[in-house]
mmCIF file with all atom_site columns, C-alpha atoms in Angstrom:
data_model
loop_
_atom_site.group_PDB
_atom_site.id
_atom_site.type_symbol
_atom_site.label_atom_id
_atom_site.label_alt_id
_atom_site.label_comp_id
_atom_site.label_asym_id
_atom_site.label_entity_id
_atom_site.label_seq_id
_atom_site.pdbx_PDB_ins_code
_atom_site.Cartn_x
_atom_site.Cartn_y
_atom_site.Cartn_z
_atom_site.occupancy
_atom_site.B_iso_or_equiv
_atom_site.pdbx_formal_charge
_atom_site.auth_seq_id
_atom_site.auth_comp_id
_atom_site.auth_asym_id
_atom_site.auth_atom_id
_atom_site.pdbx_PDB_model_num
ATOM 1  C CA . MET A 1 1  ? 38.697 -7.292  -1.951  1.00 0.00 ? 151 MET A CA 1
ATOM 2  C CA . LEU A 1 2  ? 40.148 -9.746  -4.442  1.00 0.00 ? 152 LEU A CA 1
ATOM 3  C CA . LYS A 1 3  ? 40.560 -13.303 -3.247  1.00 0.00 ? 153 LYS A CA 1
ATOM 4  C CA . GLU A 1 4  ? 42.931 -15.434 -5.304  1.00 0.00 ? 154 GLU A CA 1
ATOM 5  C CA . LYS A 1 5  ? 44.127 -18.967 -4.789  1.00 0.00 ? 155 LYS A CA 1
ATOM 6  C CA . CYS A 1 6  ? 47.516 -19.578 -6.342  1.00 0.00 ? 156 CYS A CA 1
ATOM 7  C CA . ASP A 1 7  ? 47.534 -23.147 -7.568  1.00 0.00 ? 157 ASP A CA 1
ATOM 8  C CA . TYR A 1 8  ? 50.816 -23.818 -9.323  1.00 0.00 ? 158 TYR A CA 1
ATOM 9  C CA . PHE A 1 9  ? 54.056 -25.712 -8.980  1.00 0.00 ? 159 PHE A CA 1
ATOM 10 C CA . LEU A 1 10 ? 57.042 -23.419 -8.630  1.00 0.00 ? 160 LEU A CA 1
ATOM 11 C CA . GLN A 1 11 ? 59.979 -24.799 -10.583 1.00 0.00 ? 161 GLN A CA 1
ATOM 12 C CA . ASP A 1 12 ? 62.167 -21.724 -10.430 1.00 0.00 ? 162 ASP A CA 1
ATOM 13 C CA . LYS A 1 13 ? 61.952 -18.012 -9.674  1.00 0.00 ? 163 LYS A CA 1
ATOM 14 C CA . GLU A 1 14 ? 61.045 -17.109 -13.257 1.00 0.00 ? 164 GLU A CA 1
ATOM 15 C CA . ASP A 1 15 ? 57.703 -18.887 -12.786 1.00 0.00 ? 165 ASP A CA 1
ATOM 16 C CA . VAL A 1 16 ? 56.744 -16.312 -10.165 1.00 0.00 ? 166 VAL A CA 1
ATOM 17 C CA . VAL A 1 17 ? 56.471 -13.667 -12.886 1.00 0.00 ? 167 VAL A CA 1
ATOM 18 C CA . ILE A 1 18 ? 53.229 -15.412 -13.872 1.00 0.00 ? 168 ILE A CA 1
ATOM 19 C CA . ILE A 1 19 ? 51.605 -14.765 -10.483 1.00 0.00 ? 169 ILE A CA 1
ATOM 20 C CA . SER A 1 20 ? 53.191 -11.366 -9.819  1.00 0.00 ? 170 SER A CA 1
ATOM 21 C CA . GLY A 1 21 ? 50.382 -9.740  -11.788 1.00 0.00 ? 171 GLY A CA 1
ATOM 22 C CA . HIS A 1 22 ? 48.021 -10.590 -8.923  1.00 0.00 ? 172 HIS A CA 1
ATOM 23 C CA . ALA A 1 23 ? 49.545 -7.721  -6.941  1.00 0.00 ? 173 ALA A CA 1
ATOM 24 C CA . SER A 1 24 ? 49.537 -5.161  -9.746  1.00 0.00 ? 174 SER A CA 1
ATOM 25 C CA . GLY A 1 25 ? 46.228 -3.489  -8.842  1.00 0.00 ? 175 GLY A CA 1
ATOM 26 C CA . ALA A 1 26 ? 46.375 -3.997  -5.091  1.00 0.00 ? 176 ALA A CA 1
ATOM 27 C CA . ASP A 1 27 ? 47.202 -1.616  -2.273  1.00 0.00 ? 177 ASP A CA 1
ATOM 28 C CA . ALA A 1 28 ? 47.471 -4.335  0.401   1.00 0.00 ? 178 ALA A CA 1
ATOM 29 C CA . LEU A 1 29 ? 48.189 -8.055  0.713   1.00 0.00 ? 179 LEU A CA 1
ATOM 30 C CA . ILE A 1 30 ? 46.875 -10.495 3.303   1.00 0.00 ? 180 ILE A CA 1
ATOM 31 C CA . VAL A 1 31 ? 48.598 -13.836 2.979   1.00 0.00 ? 181 VAL A CA 1
ATOM 32 C CA . PHE A 1 32 ? 48.435 -17.116 4.883   1.00 0.00 ? 182 PHE A CA 1
ATOM 33 C CA . TRP A 1 33 ? 51.930 -18.635 4.960   1.00 0.00 ? 183 TRP A CA 1
ATOM 34 C CA . ASP A 1 34 ? 53.361 -21.785 6.485   1.00 0.00 ? 184 ASP A CA 1
ATOM 35 C CA . GLY A 1 35 ? 56.846 -20.271 6.509   1.00 0.00 ? 185 GLY A CA 1
ATOM 36 C CA . LYS A 1 36 ? 58.043 -22.731 3.860   1.00 0.00 ? 186 LYS A CA 1
ATOM 37 C CA . SER A 1 37 ? 56.421 -21.944 0.517   1.00 0.00 ? 187 SER A CA 1
ATOM 38 C CA . ARG A 1 38 ? 58.895 -20.142 -1.747  1.00 0.00 ? 188 ARG A CA 1
ATOM 39 C CA . GLY A 1 39 ? 56.115 -18.860 -3.986  1.00 0.00 ? 189 GLY A CA 1
ATOM 40 C CA . THR A 1 40 ? 54.247 -17.249 -1.106  1.00 0.00 ? 190 THR A CA 1
ATOM 41 C CA . LYS A 1 41 ? 57.509 -15.772 0.222   1.00 0.00 ? 191 LYS A CA 1
ATOM 42 C CA . ASN A 1 42 ? 58.198 -14.293 -3.193  1.00 0.00 ? 192 ASN A CA 1
ATOM 43 C CA . MET A 1 43 ? 54.713 -12.767 -3.280  1.00 0.00 ? 193 MET A CA 1
ATOM 44 C CA . ILE A 1 44 ? 55.331 -11.210 0.153   1.00 0.00 ? 194 ILE A CA 1
ATOM 45 C CA . ASP A 1 45 ? 58.673 -9.807  -1.031  1.00 0.00 ? 195 ASP A CA 1
ATOM 46 C CA . THR A 1 46 ? 57.180 -8.534  -4.304  1.00 0.00 ? 196 THR A CA 1
ATOM 47 C CA . ALA A 1 47 ? 54.328 -6.784  -2.501  1.00 0.00 ? 197 ALA A CA 1
ATOM 48 C CA . THR A 1 48 ? 56.728 -5.245  0.015   1.00 0.00 ? 198 THR A CA 1
ATOM 49 C CA . LYS A 1 49 ? 59.004 -3.936  -2.755  1.00 0.00 ? 199 LYS A CA 1
ATOM 50 C CA . ARG A 1 50 ? 55.969 -2.379  -4.459  1.00 0.00 ? 200 ARG A CA 1
ATOM 51 C CA . GLY A 1 51 ? 55.056 -0.553  -1.254  1.00 0.00 ? 201 GLY A CA 1
ATOM 52 C CA . LEU A 1 52 ? 51.911 -2.529  -0.453  1.00 0.00 ? 202 LEU A CA 1
ATOM 53 C CA . LYS A 1 53 ? 50.723 -2.977  3.120   1.00 0.00 ? 203 LYS A CA 1
ATOM 54 C CA . VAL A 1 54 ? 51.477 -6.631  3.929   1.00 0.00 ? 204 VAL A CA 1
ATOM 55 C CA . ALA A 1 55 ? 49.865 -8.776  6.638   1.00 0.00 ? 205 ALA A CA 1
ATOM 56 C CA . VAL A 1 56 ? 51.217 -12.304 7.033   1.00 0.00 ? 206 VAL A CA 1
ATOM 57 C CA . VAL A 1 57 ? 49.188 -14.868 8.969   1.00 0.00 ? 207 VAL A CA 1
ATOM 58 C CA . ARG A 1 58 ? 51.515 -17.719 9.937   1.00 0.00 ? 208 ARG A CA 1
ATOM 59 C CA . TYR A 1 59 ? 50.067 -21.193 10.435  1.00 0.00 ? 209 TYR A CA 1
#
């Protein structure tokens, strides 16, 4: 299990390329999402497109 905290300020969608590498070696994603963060939503979408198993815990 790899635990990563994404600590960045998303200015536009191109910035997400920087964090997309976090999913490159994974086969699943567990994410805690408030339903608002665009960066977390992008990570969910990226993981889904790559065929990863995705579990979203809403808070």
